[in-house]
mmCIF file of N, CA and C in Angstrom:
data_model
loop_
_atom_site.group_PDB
_atom_site.id
_atom_site.type_symbol
_atom_site.label_atom_id
_atom_site.label_comp_id
_atom_site.label_asym_id
_atom_site.label_seq_id
_atom_site.Cartn_x
_atom_site.Cartn_y
_atom_site.Cartn_z
ATOM 1 N N MET V 215 0.452 -1.337 0.475
ATOM 2 C CA MET V 215 0.011 0.099 -0.093
ATOM 3 C C MET V 215 0.880 0.844 0.360
ATOM 4 N N ASP V 216 1.776 1.089 -0.817
ATOM 5 C CA ASP V 216 3.010 2.611 -0.279
ATOM 6 C C ASP V 216 2.544 3.362 -0.993
ATOM 7 N N SER V 217 1.667 3.172 -2.777
ATOM 8 C CA SER V 217 1.118 4.669 -3.032
ATOM 9 C C SER V 217 -0.397 5.006 -2.354
ATOM 10 N N ALA V 218 -0.620 4.673 -1.659
ATOM 11 C CA ALA V 218 -1.617 5.002 -0.682
ATOM 12 C C ALA V 218 -1.229 6.235 0.587
ATOM 13 N N PRO V 219 -1.781 7.321 0.684
ATOM 14 C CA PRO V 219 -1.354 8.137 1.710
ATOM 15 C C PRO V 219 -1.911 8.279 2.727
ATOM 16 N N LEU V 220 -0.428 8.299 3.378
ATOM 17 C CA LEU V 220 0.176 7.668 4.720
ATOM 18 C C LEU V 220 -0.886 8.740 5.975
ATOM 19 N N VAL V 221 -1.419 7.960 6.533
ATOM 20 C CA VAL V 221 -2.589 9.049 7.511
ATOM 21 C C VAL V 221 -2.011 8.583 8.937
ATOM 22 N N ILE V 222 -1.586 9.471 9.421
ATOM 23 C CA ILE V 222 -1.212 9.137 11.081
ATOM 24 C C ILE V 222 -1.509 9.749 11.998
ATOM 25 N N VAL V 223 -2.083 9.197 13.005
ATOM 26 C CA VAL V 223 -3.162 9.679 13.734
ATOM 27 C C VAL V 223 -2.601 9.647 15.445
ATOM 28 N N ASP V 224 -2.782 10.721 15.464
ATOM 29 C CA ASP V 224 -1.445 11.473 17.224
ATOM 30 C C ASP V 224 -2.630 10.633 18.079
ATOM 31 N N ALA V 225 -2.954 9.819 18.579
ATOM 32 C CA ALA V 225 -3.763 8.878 19.710
ATOM 33 C C ALA V 225 -3.871 10.548 20.582
ATOM 34 N N ALA V 226 -3.307 10.389 21.812
ATOM 35 C CA ALA V 226 -3.186 11.118 22.659
ATOM 36 C C ALA V 226 -3.564 12.422 22.237
ATOM 37 N N ASN V 227 -3.107 13.809 21.466
ATOM 38 C CA ASN V 227 -3.654 14.718 20.745
ATOM 39 C C ASN V 227 -5.477 14.680 21.250
ATOM 40 N N VAL V 228 -5.398 13.789 19.790
ATOM 41 C CA VAL V 228 -6.976 12.839 19.251
ATOM 42 C C VAL V 228 -7.513 13.124 21.083
ATOM 43 N N VAL V 229 -6.846 11.931 21.402
ATOM 44 C CA VAL V 229 -8.135 11.626 22.337
ATOM 45 C C VAL V 229 -8.317 12.859 24.051
ATOM 46 N N GLY V 230 -7.524 13.464 23.400
ATOM 47 C CA GLY V 230 -7.455 14.628 24.550
ATOM 48 C C GLY V 230 -8.757 16.069 24.234
ATOM 49 N N SER V 231 -8.419 15.803 22.718
ATOM 50 C CA SER V 231 -9.659 16.927 22.519
ATOM 51 C C SER V 231 -11.247 16.961 23.006
ATOM 52 N N VAL V 232 -11.789 16.263 23.552
ATOM 53 C CA VAL V 232 -12.492 16.218 23.673
ATOM 54 C C VAL V 232 -13.123 15.427 25.155
ATOM 55 N N PRO V 233 -12.707 16.406 26.153
ATOM 56 C CA PRO V 233 -12.748 16.174 27.676
ATOM 57 C C PRO V 233 -13.886 15.579 28.190
ATOM 58 N N ASP V 234 -14.256 13.712 27.900
ATOM 59 C CA ASP V 234 -15.519 13.054 28.368
ATOM 60 C C ASP V 234 -14.683 11.770 28.780
ATOM 61 N N GLY V 235 -14.134 12.298 30.068
ATOM 62 C CA GLY V 235 -13.239 11.568 30.146
ATOM 63 C C GLY V 235 -12.665 9.624 30.566
ATOM 64 N N TRP V 236 -12.163 10.470 29.214
ATOM 65 C CA TRP V 236 -10.859 9.338 29.250
ATOM 66 C C TRP V 236 -9.963 9.874 29.230
ATOM 67 N N TRP V 237 -10.021 10.259 30.852
ATOM 68 C CA TRP V 237 -7.612 9.817 31.945
ATOM 69 C C TRP V 237 -8.489 9.034 32.404
ATOM 70 N N ARG V 238 -9.975 8.654 33.485
ATOM 71 C CA ARG V 238 -9.530 7.301 33.487
ATOM 72 C C ARG V 238 -8.810 6.263 32.433
ATOM 73 N N ASP V 239 -9.827 6.513 31.752
ATOM 74 C CA ASP V 239 -9.566 5.173 30.827
ATOM 75 C C ASP V 239 -8.606 5.404 29.908
ATOM 76 N N ARG V 240 -7.459 5.014 29.631
ATOM 77 C CA ARG V 240 -6.448 5.919 28.570
ATOM 78 C C ARG V 240 -6.251 4.800 27.008
ATOM 79 N N ARG V 241 -6.408 3.480 27.322
ATOM 80 C CA ARG V 241 -6.649 2.506 26.659
ATOM 81 C C ARG V 241 -7.352 2.330 25.999
ATOM 82 N N GLY V 242 -8.656 2.313 26.478
ATOM 83 C CA GLY V 242 -10.416 1.442 26.271
ATOM 84 C C GLY V 242 -10.585 3.827 25.750
ATOM 85 N N ALA V 243 -9.748 4.444 25.873
ATOM 86 C CA ALA V 243 -10.186 5.567 25.005
ATOM 87 C C ALA V 243 -9.647 5.499 23.317
ATOM 88 N N ALA V 244 -8.328 4.496 23.485
ATOM 89 C CA ALA V 244 -8.106 5.167 23.088
ATOM 90 C C ALA V 244 -8.295 3.908 21.386
ATOM 91 N N GLU V 245 -8.978 2.941 22.327
ATOM 92 C CA GLU V 245 -9.154 1.486 21.431
ATOM 93 C C GLU V 245 -10.683 2.393 20.993
ATOM 94 N N ARG V 246 -11.505 2.833 21.565
ATOM 95 C CA ARG V 246 -12.607 4.091 20.594
ATOM 96 C C ARG V 246 -12.443 4.917 19.382
ATOM 97 N N VAL V 247 -11.187 5.686 19.524
ATOM 98 C CA VAL V 247 -10.461 6.190 18.948
ATOM 99 C C VAL V 247 -9.944 4.961 17.476
ATOM 100 N N ARG V 248 -9.386 4.121 17.662
ATOM 101 C CA ARG V 248 -8.924 3.307 16.445
ATOM 102 C C ARG V 248 -9.941 2.850 15.523
ATOM 103 N N ASP V 249 -10.905 2.252 17.124
ATOM 104 C CA ASP V 249 -12.413 1.879 16.169
ATOM 105 C C ASP V 249 -12.806 3.052 14.673
ATOM 106 N N ARG V 250 -13.760 4.101 15.741
ATOM 107 C CA ARG V 250 -14.256 5.191 14.941
ATOM 108 C C ARG V 250 -13.313 5.956 13.936
ATOM 109 N N LEU V 251 -11.912 5.236 13.687
ATOM 110 C CA LEU V 251 -11.294 5.228 12.265
ATOM 111 C C LEU V 251 -10.849 4.979 10.861
ATOM 112 N N VAL V 252 -11.118 3.765 11.439
ATOM 113 C CA VAL V 252 -11.524 2.337 10.637
ATOM 114 C C VAL V 252 -12.016 2.364 9.606
ATOM 115 N N PRO V 253 -13.678 3.626 9.295
ATOM 116 C CA PRO V 253 -13.942 4.207 8.353
ATOM 117 C C PRO V 253 -13.103 4.877 7.079
ATOM 118 N N TYR V 254 -12.585 5.391 8.081
ATOM 119 C CA TYR V 254 -11.054 6.321 6.584
ATOM 120 C C TYR V 254 -10.457 5.814 6.479
ATOM 121 N N ALA V 255 -9.804 4.701 6.906
ATOM 122 C CA ALA V 255 -9.289 3.770 5.601
ATOM 123 C C ALA V 255 -9.564 3.346 3.826
ATOM 124 N N GLU V 256 -10.704 3.251 4.252
ATOM 125 C CA GLU V 256 -11.589 3.005 2.292
ATOM 126 C C GLU V 256 -11.701 4.463 1.985
ATOM 127 N N ASP V 257 -12.631 5.385 2.489
ATOM 128 C CA ASP V 257 -13.283 6.230 2.013
ATOM 129 C C ASP V 257 -11.905 7.528 2.399
ATOM 130 N N GLY V 258 -11.490 7.560 2.782
ATOM 131 C CA GLY V 258 -9.686 8.857 3.264
ATOM 132 C C GLY V 258 -10.964 10.326 4.186
ATOM 133 N N LEU V 259 -10.192 11.098 3.742
ATOM 134 C CA LEU V 259 -10.451 11.900 4.925
ATOM 135 C C LEU V 259 -9.817 13.256 4.359
ATOM 136 N N PRO V 260 -10.554 14.419 3.509
ATOM 137 C CA PRO V 260 -9.955 15.504 3.549
ATOM 138 C C PRO V 260 -8.050 15.724 2.842
ATOM 139 N N GLY V 261 -8.662 16.271 2.046
ATOM 140 C CA GLY V 261 -6.996 16.065 1.813
ATOM 141 C C GLY V 261 -5.917 14.367 1.885
ATOM 142 N N ALA V 262 -6.618 13.295 1.946
ATOM 143 C CA ALA V 262 -5.868 12.435 1.872
ATOM 144 C C ALA V 262 -7.382 11.228 1.133
ATOM 145 N N PRO V 263 -7.538 11.200 -0.177
ATOM 146 C CA PRO V 263 -8.759 10.324 -0.905
ATOM 147 C C PRO V 263 -8.405 9.024 -0.085
ATOM 148 N N GLY V 264 -9.215 8.234 -0.461
ATOM 149 C CA GLY V 264 -9.050 6.886 0.025
ATOM 150 C C GLY V 264 -8.602 5.748 -1.290
ATOM 151 N N PRO V 265 -8.267 4.764 -0.930
ATOM 152 C CA PRO V 265 -7.701 4.494 0.441
ATOM 153 C C PRO V 265 -6.418 4.549 0.774
ATOM 154 N N VAL V 266 -6.281 4.932 2.270
ATOM 155 C CA VAL V 266 -5.153 4.913 2.725
ATOM 156 C C VAL V 266 -5.056 4.154 4.119
ATOM 157 N N GLU V 267 -3.899 4.245 4.346
ATOM 158 C CA GLU V 267 -3.020 3.317 4.948
ATOM 159 C C GLU V 267 -2.963 4.276 6.612
ATOM 160 N N LEU V 268 -3.529 3.813 7.991
ATOM 161 C CA LEU V 268 -3.477 4.540 8.638
ATOM 162 C C LEU V 268 -3.135 4.150 9.686
ATOM 163 N N VAL V 269 -2.391 5.023 10.097
ATOM 164 C CA VAL V 269 -1.993 4.032 11.140
ATOM 165 C C VAL V 269 -2.078 5.295 12.227
ATOM 166 N N LEU V 270 -2.198 4.746 13.753
ATOM 167 C CA LEU V 270 -3.236 5.067 15.052
ATOM 168 C C LEU V 270 -1.154 5.446 16.053
ATOM 169 N N VAL V 271 -0.523 5.973 16.201
ATOM 170 C CA VAL V 271 0.121 6.206 17.619
ATOM 171 C C VAL V 271 -0.320 6.312 18.678
ATOM 172 N N VAL V 272 0.181 5.358 19.744
ATOM 173 C CA VAL V 272 -0.424 5.555 20.865
ATOM 174 C C VAL V 272 0.932 5.632 21.476
ATOM 175 N N GLU V 273 0.677 6.322 23.342
ATOM 176 C CA GLU V 273 1.614 5.255 24.242
ATOM 177 C C GLU V 273 1.790 5.868 25.764
ATOM 178 N N GLY V 274 2.414 5.786 26.875
ATOM 179 C CA GLY V 274 1.720 5.789 27.887
ATOM 180 C C GLY V 274 0.570 5.197 28.053
ATOM 181 N N GLY V 275 -0.553 5.598 28.571
ATOM 182 C CA GLY V 275 -1.476 4.149 28.923
ATOM 183 C C GLY V 275 -2.357 3.397 27.915
ATOM 184 N N ALA V 276 -1.636 4.681 27.295
ATOM 185 C CA ALA V 276 -2.496 3.587 25.961
ATOM 186 C C ALA V 276 -1.663 2.362 25.529
ATOM 187 N N ARG V 277 -0.356 2.274 25.655
ATOM 188 C CA ARG V 277 0.012 0.953 24.586
ATOM 189 C C ARG V 277 -0.967 -0.241 24.834
ATOM 190 N N GLY V 278 -1.223 -0.905 24.742
ATOM 191 C CA GLY V 278 -0.745 -2.215 25.067
ATOM 192 C C GLY V 278 -1.934 -2.783 23.548
ATOM 193 N N VAL V 279 -3.037 -1.169 23.067
ATOM 194 C CA VAL V 279 -3.992 -1.174 21.780
ATOM 195 C C VAL V 279 -3.617 -1.913 21.275
ATOM 196 N N THR V 280 -5.091 -2.873 20.127
ATOM 197 C CA THR V 280 -3.621 -3.495 18.884
ATOM 198 C C THR V 280 -4.827 -3.116 18.104
ATOM 199 N N SER V 281 -3.976 -3.812 16.712
ATOM 200 C CA SER V 281 -4.422 -3.216 15.381
ATOM 201 C C SER V 281 -5.433 -3.543 15.425
ATOM 202 N N VAL V 282 -6.779 -3.420 14.457
ATOM 203 C CA VAL V 282 -7.835 -3.855 14.030
ATOM 204 C C VAL V 282 -7.748 -3.322 12.552
ATOM 205 N N PRO V 283 -9.078 -4.033 11.114
ATOM 206 C CA PRO V 283 -8.237 -4.458 10.452
ATOM 207 C C PRO V 283 -8.633 -2.757 9.714
ATOM 208 N N GLY V 284 -7.449 -2.621 8.651
ATOM 209 C CA GLY V 284 -8.291 -0.765 8.435
ATOM 210 C C GLY V 284 -6.569 0.179 9.332
ATOM 211 N N VAL V 285 -6.520 -0.027 10.529
ATOM 212 C CA VAL V 285 -5.567 0.774 11.416
ATOM 213 C C VAL V 285 -4.911 -0.261 11.646
ATOM 214 N N ARG V 286 -3.614 0.095 11.766
ATOM 215 C CA ARG V 286 -2.351 -0.373 13.103
ATOM 216 C C ARG V 286 -2.301 0.687 12.914
ATOM 217 N N VAL V 287 -1.901 0.288 14.772
ATOM 218 C CA VAL V 287 -1.822 0.464 15.915
ATOM 219 C C VAL V 287 0.027 0.038 16.229
ATOM 220 N N ASP V 288 0.777 1.544 16.282
ATOM 221 C CA ASP V 288 2.676 1.672 16.300
ATOM 222 C C ASP V 288 2.385 2.881 17.886
ATOM 223 N N ALA V 289 2.774 1.441 18.701
ATOM 224 C CA ALA V 289 3.381 1.831 20.532
ATOM 225 C C ALA V 289 4.432 2.165 20.332
ATOM 226 N N ALA V 290 4.439 3.995 20.571
ATOM 227 C CA ALA V 290 6.283 4.283 20.456
ATOM 228 C C ALA V 290 6.275 4.292 22.050
ATOM 229 N N PRO V 291 7.580 3.991 21.734
ATOM 230 C CA PRO V 291 8.654 3.444 22.259
ATOM 231 C C PRO V 291 8.656 4.445 23.952
ATOM 232 N N GLY V 292 8.791 5.844 23.300
ATOM 233 C CA GLY V 292 9.221 6.763 24.294
ATOM 234 C C GLY V 292 7.681 7.759 24.173
ATOM 235 N N SER V 293 8.217 8.805 23.176
ATOM 236 C CA SER V 293 7.029 10.628 22.994
ATOM 237 C C SER V 293 6.958 9.646 21.393
ATOM 238 N N GLY V 294 5.626 10.335 21.370
ATOM 239 C CA GLY V 294 4.731 9.695 20.860
ATOM 240 C C GLY V 294 5.108 10.228 19.533
ATOM 241 N N ASP V 295 4.807 11.433 19.789
ATOM 242 C CA ASP V 295 5.073 12.848 18.924
ATOM 243 C C ASP V 295 6.375 12.328 18.082
ATOM 244 N N ASP V 296 8.464 12.044 18.899
ATOM 245 C CA ASP V 296 8.980 11.432 18.129
ATOM 246 C C ASP V 296 8.825 10.429 17.714
ATOM 247 N N ARG V 297 7.729 9.452 17.786
ATOM 248 C CA ARG V 297 7.444 8.308 17.155
ATOM 249 C C ARG V 297 6.953 8.519 15.560
ATOM 250 N N ILE V 298 5.899 9.961 15.945
ATOM 251 C CA ILE V 298 5.222 10.232 13.764
ATOM 252 C C ILE V 298 6.809 11.131 13.715
ATOM 253 N N VAL V 299 7.655 11.706 13.764
ATOM 254 C CA VAL V 299 8.555 12.783 12.843
ATOM 255 C C VAL V 299 9.082 11.583 11.991
ATOM 256 N N GLU V 300 9.397 10.072 13.562
ATOM 257 C CA GLU V 300 9.889 8.960 12.614
ATOM 258 C C GLU V 300 9.408 8.014 11.225
ATOM 259 N N LEU V 301 7.940 8.806 11.744
ATOM 260 C CA LEU V 301 6.948 7.454 10.833
ATOM 261 C C LEU V 301 6.862 8.357 9.314
ATOM 262 N N VAL V 302 7.072 9.440 9.567
ATOM 263 C CA VAL V 302 6.788 11.164 8.392
ATOM 264 C C VAL V 302 8.152 10.731 7.553
ATOM 265 N N ALA V 303 9.623 11.275 8.567
ATOM 266 C CA ALA V 303 10.120 11.236 7.768
ATOM 267 C C ALA V 303 10.563 9.409 7.394
ATOM 268 N N GLU V 304 10.153 8.554 7.455
ATOM 269 C CA GLU V 304 10.115 6.402 7.321
ATOM 270 C C GLU V 304 10.468 6.792 5.714
ATOM 271 N N HIS V 305 9.037 7.839 4.894
ATOM 272 C CA HIS V 305 8.250 7.676 3.891
ATOM 273 C C HIS V 305 8.127 8.640 3.420
ATOM 274 N N PRO V 306 9.420 9.933 2.524
ATOM 275 C CA PRO V 306 9.499 10.580 2.242
ATOM 276 C C PRO V 306 8.872 10.954 0.871
ATOM 277 N N ARG V 307 8.650 9.737 -0.210
ATOM 278 C CA ARG V 307 8.031 9.890 -1.358
ATOM 279 C C ARG V 307 6.553 10.378 -1.483
ATOM 280 N N ARG V 308 6.046 9.675 0.121
ATOM 281 C CA ARG V 308 4.522 9.287 -0.016
ATOM 282 C C ARG V 308 3.882 10.884 0.541
ATOM 283 N N ALA V 309 1.814 10.700 0.635
ATOM 284 C CA ALA V 309 1.233 12.141 0.651
ATOM 285 C C ALA V 309 1.707 11.504 2.634
ATOM 286 N N ARG V 310 2.093 12.031 2.834
ATOM 287 C CA ARG V 310 0.957 11.784 4.224
ATOM 288 C C ARG V 310 0.860 12.688 4.919
ATOM 289 N N LEU V 311 -0.403 12.925 5.889
ATOM 290 C CA LEU V 311 -1.584 13.868 6.517
ATOM 291 C C LEU V 311 -1.190 13.419 7.963
ATOM 292 N N VAL V 312 -0.835 14.250 8.806
ATOM 293 C CA VAL V 312 -0.711 14.489 9.875
ATOM 294 C C VAL V 312 -2.102 14.399 11.150
ATOM 295 N N VAL V 313 -2.406 13.929 11.716
ATOM 296 C CA VAL V 313 -4.293 14.049 12.370
ATOM 297 C C VAL V 313 -3.365 14.384 14.491
ATOM 298 N N THR V 314 -3.675 16.154 13.594
ATOM 299 C CA THR V 314 -2.792 16.302 15.230
ATOM 300 C C THR V 314 -2.858 18.078 15.865
ATOM 301 N N ALA V 315 -3.782 18.620 16.324
ATOM 302 C CA ALA V 315 -3.209 20.266 17.084
ATOM 303 C C ALA V 315 -3.129 20.612 17.781
ATOM 304 N N ASP V 316 -0.794 19.578 18.082
ATOM 305 C CA ASP V 316 0.103 19.672 18.762
ATOM 306 C C ASP V 316 0.698 20.914 17.994
ATOM 307 N N ARG V 317 1.380 22.136 18.319
ATOM 308 C CA ARG V 317 1.356 23.293 17.436
ATOM 309 C C ARG V 317 3.506 22.897 17.261
ATOM 310 N N GLU V 318 3.442 22.327 18.470
ATOM 311 C CA GLU V 318 5.097 21.736 17.900
ATOM 312 C C GLU V 318 5.344 20.938 16.945
ATOM 313 N N LEU V 319 4.372 19.635 17.326
ATOM 314 C CA LEU V 319 4.362 18.749 16.076
ATOM 315 C C LEU V 319 3.527 19.007 15.074
ATOM 316 N N ARG V 320 3.200 19.584 14.602
ATOM 317 C CA ARG V 320 2.928 19.943 13.295
ATOM 318 C C ARG V 320 3.903 21.196 12.449
ATOM 319 N N ARG V 321 4.882 21.687 14.181
ATOM 320 C CA ARG V 321 5.723 21.940 13.099
ATOM 321 C C ARG V 321 6.873 21.383 12.448
ATOM 322 N N ARG V 322 6.807 20.186 13.058
ATOM 323 C CA ARG V 322 8.638 19.101 12.894
ATOM 324 C C ARG V 322 8.109 18.261 11.298
ATOM 325 N N VAL V 323 6.101 17.816 11.859
ATOM 326 C CA VAL V 323 5.787 17.997 10.322
ATOM 327 C C VAL V 323 6.286 17.862 9.305
ATOM 328 N N THR V 324 5.061 19.387 9.351
ATOM 329 C CA THR V 324 5.435 20.147 7.827
ATOM 330 C C THR V 324 6.559 20.619 7.226
ATOM 331 N N GLU V 325 8.003 20.012 8.241
ATOM 332 C CA GLU V 325 9.066 20.412 7.954
ATOM 333 C C GLU V 325 9.485 19.881 7.266
ATOM 334 N N LEU V 326 8.969 18.601 6.939
ATOM 335 C CA LEU V 326 9.471 17.593 6.274
ATOM 336 C C LEU V 326 8.817 16.612 5.720
ATOM 337 N N GLY V 327 7.919 18.186 4.922
ATOM 338 C CA GLY V 327 6.796 18.126 4.080
ATOM 339 C C GLY V 327 5.324 16.729 3.821
ATOM 340 N N ALA V 328 4.780 16.534 5.482
ATOM 341 C CA ALA V 328 3.811 16.178 5.686
ATOM 342 C C ALA V 328 2.929 17.290 5.489
ATOM 343 N N GLU V 329 1.118 17.664 5.550
ATOM 344 C CA GLU V 329 0.648 17.502 5.878
ATOM 345 C C GLU V 329 -0.087 17.518 7.037
ATOM 346 N N VAL V 330 -0.933 19.002 7.501
ATOM 347 C CA VAL V 330 -1.495 18.325 8.905
ATOM 348 C C VAL V 330 -3.160 19.040 8.947
ATOM 349 N N THR V 331 -4.023 18.393 9.744
ATOM 350 C CA THR V 331 -5.346 18.595 9.983
ATOM 351 C C THR V 331 -5.491 18.400 11.567
ATOM 352 N N GLY V 332 -6.767 18.909 12.229
ATOM 353 C CA GLY V 332 -6.207 18.938 13.335
ATOM 354 C C GLY V 332 -7.672 17.709 14.051
ATOM 355 N N PRO V 333 -8.249 17.618 14.982
ATOM 356 C CA PRO V 333 -8.232 16.105 15.291
ATOM 357 C C PRO V 333 -10.016 16.010 15.176
ATOM 358 N N ARG V 334 -10.529 17.299 14.740
ATOM 359 C CA ARG V 334 -11.911 17.327 14.010
ATOM 360 C C ARG V 334 -11.995 16.433 13.049
ATOM 361 N N THR V 335 -11.098 16.463 12.260
ATOM 362 C CA THR V 335 -11.382 15.404 11.008
ATOM 363 C C THR V 335 -11.839 14.283 11.606
ATOM 364 N N VAL V 336 -11.468 13.802 12.888
ATOM 365 C CA VAL V 336 -11.696 12.397 12.426
ATOM 366 C C VAL V 336 -12.612 12.237 13.945
ATOM 367 N N ARG V 337 -12.947 13.200 14.368
ATOM 368 C CA ARG V 337 -13.828 13.048 15.638
ATOM 369 C C ARG V 337 -15.079 13.799 15.480
ATOM 370 N N PRO V 338 -16.250 12.895 15.814
ATOM 371 C CA PRO V 338 -17.857 14.107 15.727
ATOM 372 C C PRO V 338 -17.609 15.279 16.373
#
């Protein structure tokens, strides 16, 4: 799926964008985000027409979330932001879209040529 756009979702940022009690169950909150992402694998997102390769980057208490068909979960060994930057850098010839509202992360990935969009793109 190397020619498909690569969509990398900052799980911590997307989860934290809605104060719905996620802090009581970080893993469960990340699983809910993962499950909401599944339709986007075929349908795509604004700026990334489907099908797309979806990667949900998790960290901390959300480690242990498993992949499902359509969404690969990548557990960052350290900082989720650093792992997202690594993923963007690993695919310089592909269209890459990062879903985050984190200003510093947005700066880092756009310097590598990725596009960015906010959490509302994948949250109702």
